[in-house]
Amino acid sequence: FSIKLSSISFSFLFVFFLMIRRPPRSTLFPYTTLFRSIIVASMFAYIITSPIKKMSQISGNLNLDAMEATDSNLFSLSVDNSFVNFPYHLRITDEIDVLTDKFNEMLMRLQKTYTDLQSSQESLMQSEKIAAIGTLSAGIAHEINNPIAGIQNCLKRISDNPGNLEQNSNYIEMMSEAINKIEAVVGGLLNFSRKHELVFAKVDLVAVVEEVSLLTAFQIEESRIKFTKNYQPNLPLISGSKNHIEQVVLNLLINALDAVNEKKLGDNGEISINLYQEFNFVKIEIIDNGIGIPSEKINNIFDPFFTMKKIKQGTGLGLSVSYNIMAQHKGFIRVKRNRKSGMCFTIIFPIEKSK
């Protein structure tokens, strides 16, 4: 069985025992008492400092990777103050044990809070994605309706003159192209809207920009904006989640479209996307000549629910979600005002070092 005793009480009792016992007839008694006192003091110091050192080590090793680990031992502190030098099992139980229990409770609450935060962040990402789809819905419908109208026209002409094989062959080829376009638009929309886990793989950023451009093609054309894309050849692949990166590029491109349209530039609106490598980074620049952001508000643009758009035009989550996605990719977003007008957003991805 165990005898539970406060370490402080145990030490005082032991020292008291040394003091009250009858001194032996020896000149070595003072040294023996001193030696025993040092042993008690060392034991007492160990009891106190050992768990505190363990707490310090666990606190120093806490990071996001540790939070995501499934091994619960990373979030548990155990302290053993047992002594078995006697026939009975003597366990020291004191304020240090209470502190250890509270520390373990704090670690578990911290892990649960982090898990809940991750879940909330994923929900915000999906909400912002659905909002972006709503913004693009008119353009996507247009990209589908036009090919369907072309297919209907081809079918009517074939039915009017079924014997003209050469003409009908051309119409069948045109219908095939229209169907492929519809498939690309719908496939891109479904892939973007689907909820994806953050799974890293090799990603071609040129393909990402092309797919986002396809989703926004109608809005760009309808706004009469001059849209240019410049790609540096032979760009390296980066490590990331393609769907999440698409969401970042789409958010920034929609913001650029809104900024240009709000300025009402007519045929003079411009948006350019530049994709290039600089040192150990691949960068995507999205530059517009829109209304811009005041210098005093630039530091707030990544705050949740911050928006300069008209009421009901934006959720205020786009840049905040994009910032968090880039943090998960160990990248970042840089923003600056252009010299004349508009803004320049730069999405920066680190190049994974080859092993």
CSV table of C-alpha atoms in Angstrom, one decimal:
chain,number,residue,atom,x,y,z
A,1,PHE,CA,0.0,0.0,0.0
A,2,SER,CA,1.0,3.7,-0.3
A,3,ILE,CA,1.5,6.2,2.4
A,4,LYS,CA,0.8,9.7,1.0
A,5,LEU,CA,2.8,12.4,2.6
A,6,SER,CA,3.6,16.0,1.6
A,7,SER,CA,7.2,16.4,0.5
A,8,ILE,CA,7.6,19.4,2.7
A,9,SER,CA,6.2,17.5,5.7
A,10,PHE,CA,8.4,14.5,4.9
A,11,SER,CA,11.5,16.6,4.9
A,12,PHE,CA,10.7,18.4,8.1
A,13,LEU,CA,9.9,15.2,9.8
A,14,PHE,CA,13.1,13.6,8.7
A,15,VAL,CA,15.2,16.6,9.8
A,16,PHE,CA,13.3,16.7,13.1
A,17,PHE,CA,14.2,13.0,13.6
A,18,LEU,CA,17.8,13.8,13.0
A,19,MET,CA,17.7,16.6,15.6
A,20,ILE,CA,15.9,14.9,18.4
A,21,ARG,CA,17.7,11.5,18.3
A,22,ARG,CA,20.3,11.0,21.0
A,23,PRO,CA,23.7,12.0,19.9
A,24,PRO,CA,26.1,9.1,19.7
A,25,ARG,CA,29.4,9.1,21.6
A,26,SER,CA,31.5,10.1,18.6
A,27,THR,CA,33.2,13.2,17.4
A,28,LEU,CA,31.9,12.5,13.9
A,29,PHE,CA,28.3,13.2,14.9
A,30,PRO,CA,28.2,16.8,13.5
A,31,TYR,CA,29.6,15.6,10.2
A,32,THR,CA,27.1,12.7,10.0
A,33,THR,CA,24.2,15.0,10.7
A,34,LEU,CA,25.4,17.5,8.1
A,35,PHE,CA,25.8,14.7,5.6
A,36,ARG,CA,22.3,13.4,6.3
A,37,SER,CA,20.9,16.9,6.0
A,38,ILE,CA,22.5,17.3,2.6
A,39,ILE,CA,20.9,14.1,1.4
A,40,VAL,CA,17.5,15.3,2.6
A,41,ALA,CA,18.0,18.7,1.0
A,42,SER,CA,19.0,17.1,-2.3
A,43,MET,CA,16.0,14.8,-2.3
A,44,PHE,CA,13.7,17.7,-1.5
A,45,ALA,CA,15.3,19.8,-4.4
A,46,TYR,CA,14.8,16.9,-6.8
A,47,ILE,CA,11.2,16.4,-5.9
A,48,ILE,CA,10.5,20.1,-6.6
A,49,THR,CA,12.8,20.8,-9.6
A,50,SER,CA,12.3,17.6,-11.6
A,51,PRO,CA,8.6,18.2,-12.6
A,52,ILE,CA,9.3,21.8,-13.2
A,53,LYS,CA,12.1,20.9,-15.6
A,54,LYS,CA,9.8,18.5,-17.4
A,55,MET,CA,7.1,21.3,-17.7
A,56,SER,CA,9.7,23.6,-19.1
A,57,GLN,CA,10.8,21.0,-21.7
A,58,ILE,CA,7.2,20.3,-22.8
A,59,SER,CA,6.4,24.0,-23.0
A,60,GLY,CA,9.6,24.7,-25.1
A,61,ASN,CA,8.7,21.9,-27.6
A,62,LEU,CA,5.1,23.0,-28.1
A,63,ASN,CA,4.4,24.0,-31.7
A,64,LEU,CA,1.9,23.5,-34.5
A,65,ASP,CA,3.4,20.1,-35.5
A,66,ALA,CA,3.1,18.9,-31.9
A,67,MET,CA,-0.5,20.1,-31.7
A,68,GLU,CA,-1.4,18.1,-34.9
A,69,ALA,CA,0.3,14.9,-33.6
A,70,THR,CA,-2.0,12.1,-32.6
A,71,ASP,CA,0.3,10.8,-29.9
A,72,SER,CA,-1.3,11.8,-26.7
A,73,ASN,CA,2.0,11.3,-24.8
A,74,LEU,CA,3.2,14.6,-26.2
A,75,PHE,CA,0.5,16.2,-24.0
A,76,SER,CA,1.1,14.4,-20.8
A,77,LEU,CA,3.4,15.0,-17.9
A,78,SER,CA,4.0,12.3,-15.3
A,79,VAL,CA,5.9,12.8,-12.1
A,80,ASP,CA,7.1,9.9,-10.0
A,81,ASN,CA,8.2,10.8,-6.4
A,82,SER,CA,8.2,7.3,-5.1
A,83,PHE,CA,10.8,5.9,-2.8
A,84,VAL,CA,11.1,2.1,-2.3
A,85,ASN,CA,14.0,2.0,0.2
A,86,PHE,CA,11.6,0.7,2.8
A,87,PRO,CA,9.4,-2.3,3.1
A,88,TYR,CA,6.4,-0.1,2.5
A,89,HIS,CA,5.8,1.9,-0.7
A,90,LEU,CA,6.1,5.6,0.3
A,91,ARG,CA,4.9,8.1,-2.2
A,92,ILE,CA,5.4,11.9,-1.8
A,93,THR,CA,2.2,13.8,-2.8
A,94,ASP,CA,2.2,17.6,-2.5
A,95,GLU,CA,1.6,20.8,-4.2
A,96,ILE,CA,3.9,19.8,-7.1
A,97,ASP,CA,1.4,17.0,-7.9
A,98,VAL,CA,-1.4,19.4,-8.0
A,99,LEU,CA,0.6,21.7,-10.3
A,100,THR,CA,1.3,18.7,-12.6
A,101,ASP,CA,-2.4,17.8,-12.8
A,102,LYS,CA,-3.3,21.4,-13.7
A,103,PHE,CA,-0.5,21.5,-16.2
A,104,ASN,CA,-1.8,18.4,-17.9
A,105,GLU,CA,-5.3,19.8,-18.0
A,106,MET,CA,-4.0,23.0,-19.6
A,107,LEU,CA,-2.2,21.0,-22.3
A,108,MET,CA,-5.4,19.0,-23.1
A,109,ARG,CA,-7.5,22.2,-23.2
A,110,LEU,CA,-4.8,23.8,-25.5
A,111,GLN,CA,-4.9,20.8,-27.9
A,112,LYS,CA,-8.7,20.8,-28.0
A,113,THR,CA,-8.8,24.6,-28.6
A,114,TYR,CA,-6.3,24.2,-31.4
A,115,THR,CA,-8.4,21.4,-33.0
A,116,ASP,CA,-11.5,23.5,-32.7
A,117,LEU,CA,-9.7,26.5,-34.3
A,118,GLN,CA,-8.5,24.3,-37.2
A,119,SER,CA,-12.1,23.1,-37.8
A,120,SER,CA,-13.4,26.7,-37.7
A,121,GLN,CA,-10.7,27.8,-40.1
A,122,GLU,CA,-11.7,25.0,-42.6
A,123,SER,CA,-15.3,26.1,-42.3
A,124,LEU,CA,-14.3,29.7,-43.1
A,125,MET,CA,-12.3,28.6,-46.1
A,126,GLN,CA,-15.3,26.7,-47.5
A,127,SER,CA,-17.7,29.6,-46.8
A,128,GLU,CA,-15.4,32.0,-48.7
A,129,LYS,CA,-15.1,29.5,-51.5
A,130,ILE,CA,-18.9,29.2,-51.8
A,131,ALA,CA,-19.1,33.1,-51.8
A,132,ALA,CA,-16.6,33.2,-54.6
A,133,ILE,CA,-18.6,30.7,-56.6
A,134,GLY,CA,-21.7,32.9,-56.2
A,135,THR,CA,-19.7,35.8,-57.6
A,136,LEU,CA,-18.7,33.7,-60.6
A,137,SER,CA,-22.1,32.1,-61.2
A,138,ALA,CA,-23.2,34.5,-63.9
A,139,GLY,CA,-20.0,34.1,-65.8
A,140,ILE,CA,-20.0,30.3,-65.5
A,141,ALA,CA,-23.6,30.2,-66.7
A,142,HIS,CA,-22.5,32.3,-69.7
A,143,GLU,CA,-19.6,30.0,-70.4
A,144,ILE,CA,-22.0,27.0,-70.5
A,145,ASN,CA,-24.9,28.7,-72.4
A,146,ASN,CA,-22.8,29.9,-75.3
A,147,PRO,CA,-21.5,26.5,-76.3
A,148,ILE,CA,-25.0,25.0,-75.8
A,149,ALA,CA,-26.4,27.6,-78.2
A,150,GLY,CA,-23.7,26.7,-80.7
A,151,ILE,CA,-24.5,23.0,-80.4
A,152,GLN,CA,-28.2,23.7,-80.9
A,153,ASN,CA,-27.3,25.7,-84.1
A,154,CYS,CA,-25.1,22.9,-85.4
A,155,LEU,CA,-27.8,20.3,-84.8
A,156,LYS,CA,-30.4,22.4,-86.7
A,157,ARG,CA,-28.1,22.8,-89.7
A,158,ILE,CA,-27.4,19.1,-89.7
A,159,SER,CA,-31.1,18.3,-89.6
A,160,ASP,CA,-31.8,20.8,-92.4
A,161,ASN,CA,-29.2,19.2,-94.7
A,162,PRO,CA,-28.3,15.7,-93.5
A,163,GLY,CA,-26.9,14.7,-96.8
A,164,ASN,CA,-24.0,17.2,-96.8
A,165,LEU,CA,-21.4,15.0,-95.2
A,166,GLU,CA,-18.5,17.4,-95.4
A,167,GLN,CA,-20.5,20.2,-93.8
A,168,ASN,CA,-21.9,17.9,-91.1
A,169,SER,CA,-18.4,16.6,-90.3
A,170,ASN,CA,-17.3,20.2,-89.6
A,171,TYR,CA,-20.4,20.8,-87.4
A,172,ILE,CA,-19.7,17.6,-85.4
A,173,GLU,CA,-16.1,18.8,-84.8
A,174,MET,CA,-17.5,22.1,-83.6
A,175,MET,CA,-19.9,20.4,-81.3
A,176,SER,CA,-17.2,18.3,-79.9
A,177,GLU,CA,-15.1,21.4,-79.1
A,178,ALA,CA,-18.1,23.0,-77.4
A,179,ILE,CA,-18.8,20.0,-75.3
A,180,ASN,CA,-15.1,19.9,-74.3
A,181,LYS,CA,-15.4,23.5,-73.2
A,182,ILE,CA,-18.5,22.9,-71.1
A,183,GLU,CA,-16.7,19.9,-69.5
A,184,ALA,CA,-13.7,22.0,-68.7
A,185,VAL,CA,-15.8,24.8,-67.1
A,186,VAL,CA,-18.1,22.4,-65.1
A,187,GLY,CA,-15.2,20.2,-64.1
A,188,GLY,CA,-13.2,23.2,-62.9
A,189,LEU,CA,-16.1,24.5,-60.9
A,190,LEU,CA,-16.9,21.1,-59.3
A,191,ASN,CA,-13.2,20.6,-58.4
A,192,PHE,CA,-12.9,24.1,-56.9
A,193,SER,CA,-16.2,23.9,-54.9
A,194,ARG,CA,-15.5,20.5,-53.5
A,195,LYS,CA,-14.1,20.4,-50.0
A,196,HIS,CA,-10.5,19.2,-50.1
A,197,GLU,CA,-8.1,18.1,-47.4
A,198,LEU,CA,-4.8,20.0,-47.1
A,199,VAL,CA,-2.7,17.3,-48.8
A,200,PHE,CA,0.6,18.5,-50.3
A,201,ALA,CA,1.8,17.4,-53.7
A,202,LYS,CA,3.8,18.8,-56.6
A,203,VAL,CA,1.8,21.7,-58.1
A,204,ASP,CA,2.3,23.5,-61.4
A,205,LEU,CA,1.4,27.2,-60.7
A,206,VAL,CA,1.0,27.9,-64.5
A,207,ALA,CA,-1.9,25.3,-64.5
A,208,VAL,CA,-3.4,26.9,-61.4
A,209,VAL,CA,-3.4,30.4,-63.0
A,210,GLU,CA,-4.9,29.0,-66.2
A,211,GLU,CA,-7.7,27.3,-64.4
A,212,VAL,CA,-8.6,30.4,-62.3
A,213,SER,CA,-8.5,32.5,-65.5
A,214,LEU,CA,-11.0,30.1,-67.1
A,215,LEU,CA,-13.4,30.6,-64.1
A,216,THR,CA,-13.1,34.4,-64.4
A,217,ALA,CA,-13.0,34.7,-68.2
A,218,PHE,CA,-16.6,36.0,-68.5
A,219,GLN,CA,-16.2,38.7,-65.8
A,220,ILE,CA,-13.0,39.9,-67.4
A,221,GLU,CA,-14.5,40.0,-70.8
A,222,GLU,CA,-17.7,41.7,-69.6
A,223,SER,CA,-15.8,44.4,-67.8
A,224,ARG,CA,-13.7,45.1,-70.9
A,225,ILE,CA,-10.5,44.8,-68.9
A,226,LYS,CA,-7.2,44.3,-70.6
A,227,PHE,CA,-6.0,41.0,-69.1
A,228,THR,CA,-2.4,39.9,-69.6
A,229,LYS,CA,-0.5,36.8,-68.4
A,230,ASN,CA,3.3,36.5,-68.4
A,231,TYR,CA,5.0,33.3,-67.5
A,232,GLN,CA,8.7,32.7,-67.0
A,233,PRO,CA,9.6,29.5,-68.8
A,234,ASN,CA,10.7,26.3,-67.1
A,235,LEU,CA,9.3,27.2,-63.7
A,236,PRO,CA,9.9,24.6,-61.0
A,237,LEU,CA,7.0,22.8,-59.3
A,238,ILE,CA,6.2,23.8,-55.8
A,239,SER,CA,4.9,21.7,-52.9
A,240,GLY,CA,1.3,22.5,-51.9
A,241,SER,CA,-2.4,21.8,-52.1
A,242,LYS,CA,-3.6,22.8,-55.6
A,243,ASN,CA,-7.2,23.5,-54.7
A,244,HIS,CA,-6.2,25.7,-51.8
A,245,ILE,CA,-3.7,27.6,-54.0
A,246,GLU,CA,-6.5,28.1,-56.6
A,247,GLN,CA,-8.6,29.7,-53.9
A,248,VAL,CA,-5.9,32.2,-53.0
A,249,VAL,CA,-5.3,33.2,-56.6
A,250,LEU,CA,-9.1,33.4,-57.3
A,251,ASN,CA,-9.7,35.6,-54.2
A,252,LEU,CA,-7.0,38.1,-55.3
A,253,LEU,CA,-8.1,38.1,-58.9
A,254,ILE,CA,-11.8,38.8,-57.9
A,255,ASN,CA,-10.5,41.6,-55.6
A,256,ALA,CA,-8.6,43.1,-58.6
A,257,LEU,CA,-11.7,42.9,-60.8
A,258,ASP,CA,-13.8,44.6,-58.2
A,259,ALA,CA,-11.2,47.3,-57.7
A,260,VAL,CA,-11.0,48.1,-61.4
A,261,ASN,CA,-14.8,48.0,-61.9
A,262,GLU,CA,-15.3,50.3,-58.9
A,263,LYS,CA,-13.0,52.9,-60.5
A,264,LYS,CA,-15.1,52.8,-63.7
A,265,LEU,CA,-12.2,53.0,-66.1
A,266,GLY,CA,-14.2,51.8,-69.1
A,267,ASP,CA,-11.8,50.2,-71.7
A,268,ASN,CA,-8.8,51.4,-69.7
A,269,GLY,CA,-9.0,48.8,-66.9
A,270,GLU,CA,-5.9,46.6,-66.7
A,271,ILE,CA,-5.0,43.5,-64.8
A,272,SER,CA,-1.8,41.5,-65.3
A,273,ILE,CA,-0.6,38.3,-63.7
A,274,ASN,CA,3.2,37.7,-63.7
A,275,LEU,CA,4.6,34.3,-62.7
A,276,TYR,CA,8.3,34.0,-62.2
A,277,GLN,CA,11.1,32.6,-60.0
A,278,GLU,CA,13.3,34.8,-57.8
A,279,PHE,CA,16.1,33.1,-55.8
A,280,ASN,CA,14.5,30.2,-53.9
A,281,PHE,CA,10.9,31.4,-54.4
A,282,VAL,CA,8.2,31.2,-57.1
A,283,LYS,CA,6.1,34.4,-57.1
A,284,ILE,CA,2.6,35.2,-58.6
A,285,GLU,CA,2.1,38.9,-59.0
A,286,ILE,CA,-1.5,40.2,-59.6
A,287,ILE,CA,-1.3,43.9,-60.6
A,288,ASP,CA,-4.3,46.1,-61.3
A,289,ASN,CA,-5.0,49.8,-61.9
A,290,GLY,CA,-8.1,49.9,-59.8
A,291,ILE,CA,-9.3,52.1,-56.9
A,292,GLY,CA,-6.5,50.9,-54.6
A,293,ILE,CA,-6.2,50.8,-50.8
A,294,PRO,CA,-5.3,53.8,-48.6
A,295,SER,CA,-1.9,53.4,-47.0
A,296,GLU,CA,-3.3,53.7,-43.5
A,297,LYS,CA,-5.6,50.7,-44.1
A,298,ILE,CA,-3.1,48.3,-45.7
A,299,ASN,CA,-2.1,46.8,-42.4
A,300,ASN,CA,-5.7,45.8,-41.7
A,301,ILE,CA,-6.6,44.1,-44.9
A,302,PHE,CA,-5.8,40.6,-43.6
A,303,ASP,CA,-8.0,41.0,-40.6
A,304,PRO,CA,-11.1,38.8,-40.6
A,305,PHE,CA,-14.2,40.6,-41.9
A,306,PHE,CA,-12.3,43.7,-43.0
A,307,THR,CA,-13.6,44.9,-46.4
A,308,MET,CA,-13.7,48.1,-48.4
A,309,LYS,CA,-16.3,46.7,-50.8
A,310,LYS,CA,-19.9,47.8,-50.9
A,311,ILE,CA,-22.4,46.2,-48.6
A,312,LYS,CA,-23.4,42.6,-49.6
A,313,GLN,CA,-20.6,42.6,-52.2
A,314,GLY,CA,-18.0,40.9,-50.1
A,315,THR,CA,-17.7,38.8,-46.9
A,316,GLY,CA,-14.4,40.4,-45.7
A,317,LEU,CA,-12.9,36.9,-45.3
A,318,GLY,CA,-11.1,36.5,-48.7
A,319,LEU,CA,-7.8,38.0,-47.7
A,320,SER,CA,-7.8,36.5,-44.2
A,321,VAL,CA,-8.5,33.0,-45.6
A,322,SER,CA,-5.8,33.5,-48.2
A,323,TYR,CA,-3.3,34.6,-45.6
A,324,ASN,CA,-3.9,31.5,-43.5
A,325,ILE,CA,-3.6,29.2,-46.5
A,326,MET,CA,-0.3,30.7,-47.4
A,327,ALA,CA,0.9,30.3,-43.9
A,328,GLN,CA,0.1,26.6,-44.1
A,329,HIS,CA,2.2,26.5,-47.3
A,330,LYS,CA,5.1,28.3,-45.4
A,331,GLY,CA,4.6,31.1,-47.9
A,332,PHE,CA,3.3,34.6,-47.6
A,333,ILE,CA,1.5,37.5,-49.4
A,334,ARG,CA,3.1,40.9,-50.0
A,335,VAL,CA,1.0,43.9,-50.9
A,336,LYS,CA,2.0,47.4,-52.1
A,337,ARG,CA,0.5,50.4,-53.8
A,338,ASN,CA,1.4,51.0,-57.5
A,339,ARG,CA,3.1,54.3,-58.3
A,340,LYS,CA,0.2,55.6,-60.5
A,341,SER,CA,-2.8,53.7,-59.2
A,342,GLY,CA,-4.0,50.4,-58.1
A,343,MET,CA,-2.4,47.6,-56.1
A,344,CYS,CA,0.2,44.8,-56.5
A,345,PHE,CA,-0.4,41.6,-54.6
A,346,THR,CA,2.5,39.1,-54.6
A,347,ILE,CA,1.9,35.5,-53.6
A,348,ILE,CA,5.2,33.9,-52.6
A,349,PHE,CA,5.9,30.2,-52.5
A,350,PRO,CA,9.2,28.6,-51.2
A,351,ILE,CA,10.8,26.1,-53.6
A,352,GLU,CA,11.2,22.7,-51.9
A,353,LYS,CA,14.9,21.8,-51.7
A,354,SER,CA,15.7,18.5,-53.4
A,355,LYS,CA,16.8,15.8,-51.0
